[in-house]
CSV table of C-alpha atoms and ligand atoms in Angstrom, one decimal:
chain,number,residue,atom,x,y,z
A,1,MET,CA,-5.9,7.8,-74.7
A,2,LEU,CA,-4.8,10.5,-72.3
A,3,SER,CA,-1.3,10.2,-71.2
A,4,ILE,CA,0.8,11.7,-68.4
A,5,PRO,CA,2.6,15.0,-69.2
A,6,LYS,CA,6.2,14.7,-70.3
A,7,GLY,CA,8.7,14.8,-67.4
A,8,THR,CA,6.1,13.8,-64.7
A,9,LYS,CA,5.6,10.4,-63.0
A,10,ASP,CA,2.9,8.5,-61.2
A,11,VAL,CA,3.6,6.8,-58.0
A,12,LEU,CA,1.9,3.4,-58.3
A,13,PRO,CA,0.2,1.6,-55.3
A,14,SER,CA,3.0,-1.0,-55.4
A,15,GLN,CA,5.7,1.7,-55.2
A,16,SER,CA,4.4,4.2,-52.8
A,17,TYR,CA,5.9,2.5,-49.8
A,18,LYS,CA,9.3,3.6,-51.0
A,19,TRP,CA,8.2,7.2,-51.0
A,20,GLN,CA,6.7,6.8,-47.5
A,21,PHE,CA,10.0,5.4,-46.3
A,22,VAL,CA,12.0,8.2,-47.7
A,23,GLU,CA,9.6,10.9,-46.4
A,24,GLY,CA,9.4,9.1,-43.0
A,25,CYS,CA,13.2,9.3,-42.7
A,26,ALA,CA,13.1,13.0,-43.6
A,27,ARG,CA,10.5,13.6,-40.8
A,28,ASP,CA,12.4,11.5,-38.3
A,29,VAL,CA,15.6,13.4,-38.9
A,30,ALA,CA,13.8,16.7,-38.7
A,31,ARG,CA,12.4,15.6,-35.3
A,32,MET,CA,15.9,14.8,-34.0
A,33,PHE,CA,17.1,18.2,-35.0
A,34,ASN,CA,13.9,20.0,-33.7
A,35,ILE,CA,13.2,21.2,-37.3
A,36,ARG,CA,9.5,22.0,-37.8
A,37,GLU,CA,7.5,21.4,-40.9
A,38,VAL,CA,6.3,24.4,-43.0
A,39,ARG,CA,3.9,24.3,-46.0
A,40,THR,CA,3.8,27.1,-48.5
A,41,PRO,CA,1.7,27.4,-51.7
A,42,VAL,CA,2.6,25.4,-54.8
A,43,PHE,CA,2.3,28.6,-56.8
A,44,GLU,CA,3.5,32.1,-55.9
A,45,HIS,CA,3.7,35.5,-57.6
A,46,THR,CA,6.3,35.2,-60.4
A,47,GLU,CA,8.3,38.1,-59.0
A,48,LEU,CA,9.1,36.2,-55.8
A,49,PHE,CA,11.2,33.7,-57.8
A,50,ALA,CA,12.6,36.3,-60.2
A,51,ARG,CA,14.0,38.2,-57.2
A,52,GLY,CA,14.6,35.3,-54.7
A,53,VAL,CA,16.2,32.8,-57.1
A,54,GLY,CA,17.9,35.4,-59.3
A,55,ASP,CA,17.6,36.4,-62.9
A,56,THR,CA,21.0,35.0,-64.0
A,57,THR,CA,20.0,31.5,-63.1
A,58,ASP,CA,18.8,28.8,-65.5
A,59,ILE,CA,15.8,28.3,-63.3
A,60,VAL,CA,14.5,31.8,-63.8
A,61,ASN,CA,15.7,32.2,-67.4
A,62,LYS,CA,14.6,29.0,-68.9
A,63,GLU,CA,12.9,26.6,-66.5
A,64,MET,CA,9.9,28.3,-64.8
A,65,TYR,CA,6.3,27.2,-65.3
A,66,THR,CA,4.8,30.7,-65.5
A,67,PHE,CA,1.3,31.6,-66.5
A,68,GLN,CA,-1.3,34.3,-66.3
A,69,ASP,CA,-4.2,33.3,-64.0
A,70,LYS,CA,-7.8,34.4,-64.8
A,71,GLY,CA,-7.2,37.6,-62.8
A,72,ASN,CA,-4.3,38.4,-65.1
A,73,ARG,CA,-1.6,38.0,-62.5
A,74,SER,CA,1.6,36.3,-63.4
A,75,VAL,CA,2.0,33.2,-61.2
A,76,THR,CA,4.7,30.5,-61.2
A,77,LEU,CA,4.7,26.9,-59.9
A,78,LYS,CA,7.4,26.8,-57.4
A,79,PRO,CA,10.7,25.7,-58.9
A,80,GLU,CA,12.4,25.3,-55.5
A,81,GLY,CA,11.3,25.6,-51.9
A,82,THR,CA,13.4,28.3,-50.3
A,83,ALA,CA,11.8,31.5,-51.8
A,84,GLY,CA,8.4,30.5,-50.5
A,85,VAL,CA,9.7,29.9,-47.0
A,86,ALA,CA,11.6,33.2,-47.1
A,87,ARG,CA,8.4,35.0,-48.1
A,88,MET,CA,6.5,33.3,-45.3
A,89,PHE,CA,9.2,34.3,-42.8
A,90,ILE,CA,9.0,37.9,-43.8
A,91,GLU,CA,5.2,38.2,-44.2
A,92,ASN,CA,4.5,36.6,-40.8
A,93,GLY,CA,7.1,38.7,-39.0
A,94,LEU,CA,8.9,35.5,-37.9
A,95,ALA,CA,12.2,37.5,-37.4
A,96,SER,CA,10.7,38.4,-34.0
A,97,SER,CA,9.9,34.7,-33.1
A,98,PRO,CA,12.6,32.8,-31.2
A,99,LEU,CA,15.6,32.3,-33.6
A,100,PRO,CA,16.9,30.3,-35.2
A,101,MET,CA,13.8,29.3,-37.1
A,102,LYS,CA,14.6,25.8,-38.1
A,103,SER,CA,12.0,24.5,-40.7
A,104,PHE,CA,11.7,21.8,-43.3
A,105,TYR,CA,9.4,21.1,-46.2
A,106,ILE,CA,8.6,18.2,-48.5
A,107,THR,CA,7.2,19.6,-51.7
A,108,PRO,CA,6.7,19.1,-55.4
A,109,CYS,CA,8.8,21.5,-57.6
A,110,PHE,CA,8.4,22.3,-61.2
A,111,ARG,CA,11.0,23.1,-63.8
A,112,TYR,CA,10.7,23.0,-67.5
A,113,GLU,CA,13.8,20.8,-68.3
A,114,ARG,CA,14.7,18.1,-70.7
A,115,PRO,CA,13.5,15.0,-69.0
A,116,GLN,CA,16.1,12.2,-68.4
A,117,ALA,CA,17.0,9.8,-65.6
A,118,GLY,CA,16.9,11.8,-62.4
A,119,ARG,CA,15.7,15.0,-64.2
A,120,LEU,CA,12.0,15.6,-64.3
A,121,ARG,CA,9.6,18.5,-64.8
A,122,GLU,CA,7.8,17.7,-61.6
A,123,PHE,CA,10.0,16.4,-58.9
A,124,HIS,CA,10.1,16.5,-55.1
A,125,GLN,CA,12.4,18.0,-52.5
A,126,PHE,CA,13.0,17.6,-48.9
A,127,GLY,CA,14.5,20.9,-47.8
A,128,VAL,CA,15.7,22.4,-44.6
A,129,GLU,CA,16.0,26.1,-43.8
A,130,ILE,CA,17.8,27.6,-40.8
A,131,TYR,CA,17.1,31.3,-40.4
A,132,GLY,CA,18.7,33.8,-38.0
A,133,SER,CA,22.2,32.5,-37.3
A,134,PRO,CA,25.4,33.9,-38.9
A,135,SER,CA,27.4,31.3,-37.0
A,136,PRO,CA,29.4,28.5,-38.8
A,137,SER,CA,27.6,26.1,-36.4
A,138,ALA,CA,24.4,26.7,-38.4
A,139,ASP,CA,26.2,25.8,-41.6
A,140,ALA,CA,27.4,22.6,-39.9
A,141,GLU,CA,23.9,21.9,-38.5
A,142,ALA,CA,22.5,22.0,-42.0
A,143,ILE,CA,25.2,19.6,-43.3
A,144,PHE,CA,24.7,17.3,-40.2
A,145,ALA,CA,21.0,17.1,-40.9
A,146,ALA,CA,21.5,16.3,-44.6
A,147,SER,CA,24.1,13.7,-43.7
A,148,ALA,CA,21.9,12.1,-41.0
A,149,PHE,CA,19.1,11.9,-43.6
A,150,LEU,CA,21.3,10.1,-46.1
A,151,LYS,CA,22.6,7.8,-43.4
A,152,LYS,CA,19.0,7.0,-42.3
A,153,LEU,CA,18.1,6.0,-45.8
A,154,GLY,CA,21.0,3.6,-45.9
A,155,ILE,CA,22.9,5.6,-48.6
A,156,THR,CA,26.7,5.3,-48.0
A,157,ASP,CA,28.2,6.0,-51.4
A,158,THR,CA,27.9,9.8,-51.5
A,159,ARG,CA,30.7,12.3,-51.3
A,160,LEU,CA,30.3,15.6,-49.5
A,161,GLU,CA,31.8,18.4,-51.5
A,162,ILE,CA,32.1,21.9,-49.9
A,163,ASN,CA,33.3,25.3,-51.0
A,164,SER,CA,32.9,28.9,-50.0
A,165,ILE,CA,31.9,31.5,-52.5
A,166,GLY,CA,32.5,34.4,-50.1
A,167,CYS,CA,30.5,37.6,-49.6
A,168,LYS,CA,30.0,40.8,-51.6
A,169,THR,CA,33.4,42.1,-50.6
A,170,CYS,CA,35.5,39.2,-51.7
A,171,ARG,CA,33.3,38.4,-54.7
A,172,ALA,CA,34.1,41.8,-56.3
A,173,ALA,CA,37.8,41.0,-56.5
A,174,TYR,CA,37.1,37.4,-57.6
A,175,ASN,CA,34.7,38.5,-60.3
A,176,ALA,CA,37.4,40.8,-61.7
A,177,ALA,CA,39.9,37.9,-61.7
A,178,LEU,CA,37.3,35.7,-63.4
A,179,ARG,CA,36.6,38.2,-66.1
A,180,GLN,CA,40.3,38.6,-66.7
A,181,TYR,CA,40.7,34.8,-67.0
A,182,PHE,CA,37.7,34.2,-69.2
A,183,GLU,CA,38.1,37.2,-71.5
A,184,PRO,CA,40.5,35.5,-74.0
A,185,HIS,CA,38.3,32.3,-74.1
A,186,LEU,CA,34.9,34.0,-74.5
A,187,ALA,CA,34.7,33.2,-78.2
A,188,GLU,CA,34.9,29.4,-77.5
A,189,MET,CA,32.2,29.5,-74.8
A,190,CYS,CA,28.5,29.0,-75.0
A,191,PRO,CA,26.1,31.9,-75.5
A,192,THR,CA,24.8,31.6,-71.9
A,193,CYS,CA,28.3,31.8,-70.5
A,194,ARG,CA,29.0,34.9,-72.6
A,195,GLU,CA,25.9,36.5,-71.1
A,196,ARG,CA,27.0,35.4,-67.6
A,197,PHE,CA,30.4,37.0,-68.3
A,198,ASP,CA,28.7,40.4,-68.1
A,199,LYS,CA,26.0,39.8,-65.5
A,200,ASN,CA,27.6,37.3,-63.0
A,201,PRO,CA,30.8,35.6,-64.1
A,202,LEU,CA,30.7,33.3,-61.0
A,203,ARG,CA,27.8,31.4,-62.7
A,204,MET,CA,30.1,30.5,-65.6
A,205,LEU,CA,31.7,27.9,-63.2
A,206,ASP,CA,28.3,26.1,-63.1
A,207,CYS,CA,28.1,25.6,-66.8
A,208,LYS,CA,27.4,22.0,-67.9
A,209,GLU,CA,28.6,22.3,-71.5
A,210,GLU,CA,31.7,20.2,-72.1
A,211,GLY,CA,33.6,22.9,-74.0
A,212,CYS,CA,33.0,25.4,-71.2
A,213,ARG,CA,33.9,23.0,-68.5
A,214,ARG,CA,37.4,22.5,-70.0
A,215,ILE,CA,37.9,26.2,-69.8
A,216,THR,CA,36.4,26.7,-66.3
A,217,ALA,CA,38.7,23.9,-65.0
A,218,GLY,CA,41.6,26.3,-65.2
A,219,ALA,CA,39.8,29.3,-63.7
A,220,PRO,CA,41.1,31.0,-60.5
A,221,ALA,CA,39.7,29.5,-57.3
A,222,ILE,CA,37.4,31.7,-55.2
A,223,LEU,CA,39.1,30.3,-52.1
A,224,ASP,CA,42.2,32.3,-53.0
A,225,TYR,CA,40.1,35.5,-52.9
A,226,LEU,CA,38.2,35.1,-49.7
A,227,CYS,CA,38.3,38.1,-47.3
A,228,PRO,CA,39.6,37.3,-43.7
A,229,ASP,CA,36.0,36.9,-42.3
A,230,CYS,CA,34.9,34.5,-45.0
A,231,ALA,CA,38.1,32.5,-44.8
A,232,SER,CA,37.8,32.1,-41.0
A,233,HIS,CA,34.1,31.2,-41.4
A,234,PHE,CA,35.0,28.5,-43.8
A,235,GLU,CA,37.8,27.2,-41.6
A,236,SER,CA,35.3,26.9,-38.7
A,237,VAL,CA,32.8,25.0,-40.8
A,238,LYS,CA,35.4,22.5,-41.8
A,239,LYS,CA,36.5,22.1,-38.2
A,240,LEU,CA,33.0,21.4,-37.0
A,241,LEU,CA,32.5,18.8,-39.7
A,242,SER,CA,35.8,17.1,-38.8
A,243,ALA,CA,34.8,17.2,-35.1
A,244,GLN,CA,31.7,15.1,-35.9
A,245,GLY,CA,33.6,12.8,-38.2
A,246,ILE,CA,31.9,14.0,-41.4
A,247,ALA,CA,34.2,13.4,-44.3
A,248,TYR,CA,34.3,16.1,-47.0
A,249,VAL,CA,36.4,17.3,-50.0
A,250,VAL,CA,36.8,20.9,-50.9
A,251,ASN,CA,35.7,21.5,-54.5
A,252,PRO,CA,36.4,25.1,-55.6
A,253,ASN,CA,34.1,24.7,-58.6
A,254,ILE,CA,30.9,24.3,-56.7
A,255,VAL,CA,29.0,27.6,-57.0
A,256,ARG,CA,25.4,26.4,-56.8
A,257,GLY,CA,22.6,27.2,-59.3
A,258,LEU,CA,20.9,30.0,-57.3
A,259,ASP,CA,22.1,33.6,-57.1
A,260,TYR,CA,21.5,34.2,-53.4
A,261,TYR,CA,24.2,32.0,-52.0
A,262,THR,CA,27.0,33.5,-49.9
A,263,ARG,CA,29.9,31.8,-48.1
A,264,THR,CA,29.4,28.0,-47.6
A,265,VAL,CA,28.0,25.9,-50.5
A,266,PHE,CA,27.9,22.1,-50.5
A,267,GLU,CA,26.7,19.1,-52.4
A,268,PHE,CA,26.3,15.5,-51.7
A,269,VAL,CA,27.3,13.7,-54.9
A,270,SER,CA,26.8,10.1,-55.8
A,271,THR,CA,28.9,8.2,-58.3
A,272,SER,CA,26.2,5.6,-59.0
A,273,ILE,CA,23.6,7.5,-60.9
A,274,GLY,CA,25.5,9.1,-63.7
A,275,ALA,CA,25.4,12.7,-64.8
A,276,GLN,CA,22.5,13.6,-62.4
A,277,GLY,CA,24.7,12.7,-59.4
A,278,THR,CA,23.9,15.5,-57.0
A,279,VAL,CA,21.3,14.2,-54.6
A,280,CYS,CA,21.4,17.0,-52.1
A,281,ALA,CA,22.6,20.6,-52.3
A,282,GLY,CA,22.7,23.6,-50.1
A,283,GLY,CA,24.5,26.5,-48.6
A,284,ARG,CA,24.3,29.8,-46.9
A,285,TYR,CA,22.2,32.7,-48.3
A,286,ASP,CA,22.6,35.6,-46.0
A,287,GLY,CA,21.4,38.1,-48.6
A,288,LEU,CA,18.1,36.5,-49.5
A,289,ILE,CA,15.7,37.7,-46.8
A,290,ALA,CA,16.8,41.4,-47.2
A,291,GLU,CA,16.7,41.0,-51.0
A,292,LEU,CA,13.0,40.1,-50.7
A,293,GLY,CA,12.3,43.1,-48.5
A,294,GLY,CA,12.6,41.5,-45.0
A,295,PRO,CA,14.9,42.4,-42.1
A,296,SER,CA,18.5,41.4,-42.8
A,297,THR,CA,18.6,37.8,-41.6
A,298,PRO,CA,21.4,35.2,-42.2
A,299,ALA,CA,20.2,31.9,-43.5
A,300,VAL,CA,21.5,28.5,-44.4
A,301,GLY,CA,19.8,25.3,-45.8
A,302,PHE,CA,19.7,22.5,-48.3
A,303,ALA,CA,17.4,20.6,-50.5
A,304,ALA,CA,17.5,16.9,-51.5
A,305,GLY,CA,15.8,15.6,-54.6
A,306,LEU,CA,13.7,12.6,-53.6
A,307,GLU,CA,13.4,11.0,-57.1
A,308,ARG,CA,17.2,11.0,-57.4
A,309,LEU,CA,17.5,9.5,-53.9
A,310,ILE,CA,15.1,6.7,-54.7
A,311,LEU,CA,16.8,6.1,-58.0
A,312,LEU,CA,20.2,5.9,-56.3
A,313,MET,CA,18.8,3.4,-53.7
A,314,GLU,CA,17.3,1.2,-56.4
A,315,ASN,CA,20.5,1.3,-58.6
A,316,THR,CA,22.8,0.5,-55.7
A,317,GLY,CA,20.6,-2.1,-54.0
A,318,VAL,CA,20.0,-0.1,-50.8
A,319,PRO,CA,17.1,-2.0,-49.3
A,320,PHE,CA,13.7,-0.5,-48.6
A,321,PRO,CA,11.7,-1.9,-45.8
A,322,ALA,CA,9.1,-4.5,-46.8
A,323,PRO,CA,6.0,-3.1,-48.5
A,324,PRO,CA,2.9,-2.9,-46.3
A,325,ALA,CA,0.6,-5.9,-46.1
A,326,PRO,CA,-2.5,-6.8,-44.2
A,327,ALA,CA,-1.9,-8.6,-40.9
A,328,ILE,CA,-4.7,-11.0,-41.7
A,329,TYR,CA,-7.0,-11.9,-44.6
A,330,ILE,CA,-10.3,-13.5,-43.7
A,331,ALA,CA,-11.9,-15.5,-46.5
A,332,GLY,CA,-15.6,-16.5,-46.6
A,333,MET,CA,-17.1,-19.6,-48.2
A,334,ASP,CA,-20.7,-18.5,-48.5
A,335,GLU,CA,-22.9,-15.5,-47.9
A,336,GLY,CA,-23.1,-16.0,-44.1
A,337,SER,CA,-19.4,-16.5,-43.8
A,338,ARG,CA,-18.6,-13.5,-45.9
A,339,ALA,CA,-20.8,-11.4,-43.6
A,340,LYS,CA,-18.9,-12.7,-40.6
A,341,ALA,CA,-15.5,-12.1,-42.3
A,342,PHE,CA,-16.6,-8.5,-43.0
A,343,ALA,CA,-17.7,-8.1,-39.4
A,344,LEU,CA,-14.5,-9.5,-38.0
A,345,CYS,CA,-12.4,-7.2,-40.2
A,346,GLY,CA,-14.4,-4.3,-38.8
A,347,GLU,CA,-13.5,-5.4,-35.2
A,348,LEU,CA,-9.9,-5.9,-36.1
A,349,ARG,CA,-9.5,-2.6,-37.8
A,350,ALA,CA,-11.2,-0.8,-34.9
A,351,LYS,CA,-8.4,-2.2,-32.7
A,352,GLY,CA,-5.7,-1.1,-35.1
A,353,VAL,CA,-5.1,-4.3,-37.0
A,354,ALA,CA,-4.8,-4.2,-40.8
A,355,ALA,CA,-7.4,-6.7,-42.0
A,356,GLU,CA,-8.9,-7.5,-45.3
A,357,CYS,CA,-11.6,-9.7,-46.8
A,358,ASP,CA,-13.2,-10.3,-50.2
A,359,LEU,CA,-14.8,-7.4,-52.1
A,360,MET,CA,-14.9,-9.2,-55.5
A,361,GLU,CA,-17.3,-12.1,-54.8
A,362,ARG,CA,-14.5,-14.5,-55.6
A,363,SER,CA,-14.4,-18.3,-54.9
A,364,VAL,CA,-12.5,-19.3,-51.8
A,365,LYS,CA,-9.6,-20.5,-53.9
A,366,ALA,CA,-9.3,-17.2,-55.7
A,367,GLN,CA,-9.6,-15.4,-52.3
A,368,LEU,CA,-6.7,-17.3,-51.0
A,369,LYS,CA,-4.6,-16.6,-54.1
A,370,TYR,CA,-5.3,-12.9,-53.6
A,371,ALA,CA,-4.4,-13.1,-49.9
A,372,ASP,CA,-1.1,-14.7,-50.8
A,373,LYS,CA,-0.3,-12.0,-53.4
A,374,SER,CA,-1.2,-9.2,-50.9
A,375,GLY,CA,1.4,-10.6,-48.5
A,376,ALA,CA,-1.1,-11.1,-45.6
A,377,GLY,CA,0.7,-12.5,-42.6
A,378,TYR,CA,-2.2,-14.7,-41.5
A,379,VAL,CA,-5.2,-16.2,-43.3
A,380,ALA,CA,-8.4,-17.6,-41.9
A,381,VAL,CA,-11.2,-19.3,-43.9
A,382,ILE,CA,-14.7,-19.2,-42.5
A,383,GLY,CA,-17.4,-21.6,-43.6
A,384,GLU,CA,-20.5,-23.2,-42.1
A,385,THR,CA,-18.5,-25.3,-39.7
A,386,GLU,CA,-16.6,-22.3,-38.4
A,387,LEU,CA,-19.8,-20.3,-38.1
A,388,ALA,CA,-21.4,-23.1,-36.0
A,389,GLU,CA,-18.3,-23.5,-33.9
A,390,GLY,CA,-17.6,-19.8,-33.4
A,391,ALA,CA,-14.0,-20.4,-34.1
A,392,VAL,CA,-11.6,-20.5,-37.0
A,393,ASN,CA,-8.1,-21.9,-37.9
A,394,VAL,CA,-5.8,-18.9,-38.3
A,395,LYS,CA,-2.9,-19.9,-40.5
A,396,ARG,CA,0.5,-18.3,-40.3
A,397,MET,CA,1.6,-17.8,-43.9
A,398,ALA,CA,5.3,-17.8,-43.2
A,399,ASP,CA,5.4,-21.5,-42.1
A,400,GLY,CA,1.9,-22.8,-42.7
A,401,THR,CA,1.3,-23.5,-39.0
A,402,SER,CA,-2.2,-22.8,-37.7
A,403,LYS,CA,-4.1,-22.4,-34.5
A,404,LYS,CA,-7.8,-22.5,-33.8
A,405,VAL,CA,-9.0,-19.2,-32.4
A,406,SER,CA,-12.5,-18.2,-31.3
A,407,PHE,CA,-14.1,-15.3,-33.1
A,408,ALA,CA,-14.2,-13.4,-29.9
A,409,SER,CA,-10.5,-13.6,-29.3
A,410,ILE,CA,-9.2,-13.2,-32.8
A,411,CYS,CA,-8.3,-9.5,-32.3
A,412,ASP,CA,-6.3,-10.3,-29.2
A,413,TYR,CA,-4.6,-13.3,-30.9
A,414,ILE,CA,-3.5,-11.2,-33.9
A,415,ASN,CA,-2.5,-8.3,-31.8
A,416,ASN,CA,-0.4,-10.7,-29.7
A,417,VAL,CA,1.4,-12.4,-32.5
A,418,ILE,CA,2.0,-9.0,-34.2
A,419,SER,CA,3.5,-7.5,-31.1
A,420,GLY,CA,5.6,-10.6,-30.7
A,421,GLY,CA,7.0,-9.8,-34.1
A,422,ASN,CA,5.5,-12.9,-35.7
A,423,ASN,CA,3.7,-11.4,-38.6
A,424,ASN,CA,5.3,-10.2,-41.8
A,425,GLY,CA,3.4,-7.0,-42.3
B,1,ATP,P1,21.3,20.3,-61.4
B,1,ATP,O1,22.6,20.9,-61.4
B,1,ATP,O2,21.3,18.8,-61.4
B,1,ATP,O3,20.3,20.9,-62.4
B,1,ATP,P2,20.3,22.2,-59.5
B,1,ATP,O4,21.5,22.9,-59.1
B,1,ATP,O5,19.4,22.8,-60.5
B,1,ATP,O6,20.7,20.7,-60.0
B,1,ATP,P3,19.0,22.5,-57.0
B,1,ATP,O7,18.2,23.7,-57.4
B,1,ATP,O8,20.1,22.7,-56.0
B,1,ATP,O9,19.5,21.7,-58.2
B,1,ATP,O10,18.0,21.5,-56.3
B,1,ATP,C1,18.4,20.6,-55.3
B,1,ATP,C2,18.2,19.2,-55.6
B,1,ATP,O11,16.9,18.9,-56.3
B,1,ATP,C3,19.2,18.7,-56.7
B,1,ATP,O12,20.4,18.3,-56.1
B,1,ATP,C4,18.5,17.5,-57.2
B,1,ATP,O13,18.7,16.3,-56.3
B,1,ATP,C5,17.1,17.9,-57.2
B,1,ATP,N1,16.7,18.3,-58.6
B,1,ATP,C6,16.9,19.5,-59.1
B,1,ATP,N2,16.3,19.6,-60.3
B,1,ATP,C7,15.7,18.4,-60.6
B,1,ATP,C8,14.9,17.9,-61.6
B,1,ATP,N3,14.6,18.6,-62.7
B,1,ATP,N4,14.5,16.6,-61.5
B,1,ATP,C9,14.7,15.9,-60.4
B,1,ATP,N5,15.4,16.3,-59.3
B,1,ATP,C10,15.9,17.6,-59.4
B,2,MG,MG1,19.2,22.5,-62.5
């Protein structure tokens, strides 16, 4: 028996409507904000992520799916979406296209992690990237889009947490303060934190180890070290959020997992799905495009984990729309009737009506049972009498009422009742 790789999941036919709903909401929100879709390869040169995500991150250090291809190049399955979009932006000279470039992606991501609820090795992200604007309004726009997405899904129990992690200037003073604070505690901290102490002490604040968390809780807050420009940027972002009625809390411990973040960072956190509570995370990364060799370009964005969102919706009873179902099922009693059912389905489908008939050579009774299970809104049974008459009783499954309809007008009839909102599909 072949089984699915650890940390990956199938989406079954009975479940895919949930994915379509979530992705549909993402696309709707993108349209409202005039954010255009982009698609980048699932694999890239390893170096892109090493440079673009940062070599003090867990992603680059421990989680990447990296392999040599047959041409002996080192390639990596994308662990996140931003680096690929940044590469696309640079490679296609999009800095000279009208800015800001507002783009989104829906993509699988791959990280070698210990699988648990809400943590997979292949998962999916809806991400938004806004390139070209240094203004706090771009930070706010990213947060508005994320918030609109959650709202559209019907999710209400998340908390927006924001922070600013400053720029190169203020970070230097802050790193010195962090080193001074952590120095006496180093022996009690995990090996990764000890390594971060030298390379990038800010990342120590992101440690998930219980022991380290107790120590980081007392660390100096970056907000006390922001330079005047970063401080006023953060104030403006907060004002813009308040002006649109977006509630937030300032959490000085959010630093985000990726190295390229500057200034604003934010997370939408749910209290209903346990430890993996961050459903959406983002921030500003003004240094990234230049770091990858492009023209210095400010950037801000976010990514939302789709598995976690679906899990959250299931756990908290946020309703999904009804699963799709055929508008009509047409059963046939004998060979001639089946042929007619098949032909009618063809006509209905050509007019945009979802119609189904038997492919299993089943008895009428079994066909009707299948129709019921499939959730068909209407059912019609064709036999010799119906063939002779050229008409059939079309039964509305919701209440059992039926109406005789001629074969010639069945498309119009179904289209009418559907547009009148009377079917259940
Ligand atoms: P975490 O702290 O939970 O590991 P992260 O900081 O690594 O998250 P990001 O790189 O910011 O996560 O990714 C954005 C979003 O993608 C996360 O908020 C989460 O919803 C989702 N996500 C990240 N890693 C996974 C994973 N292994 N499985 C499922 N979803 C994930
Ligand atoms: Mg992670």
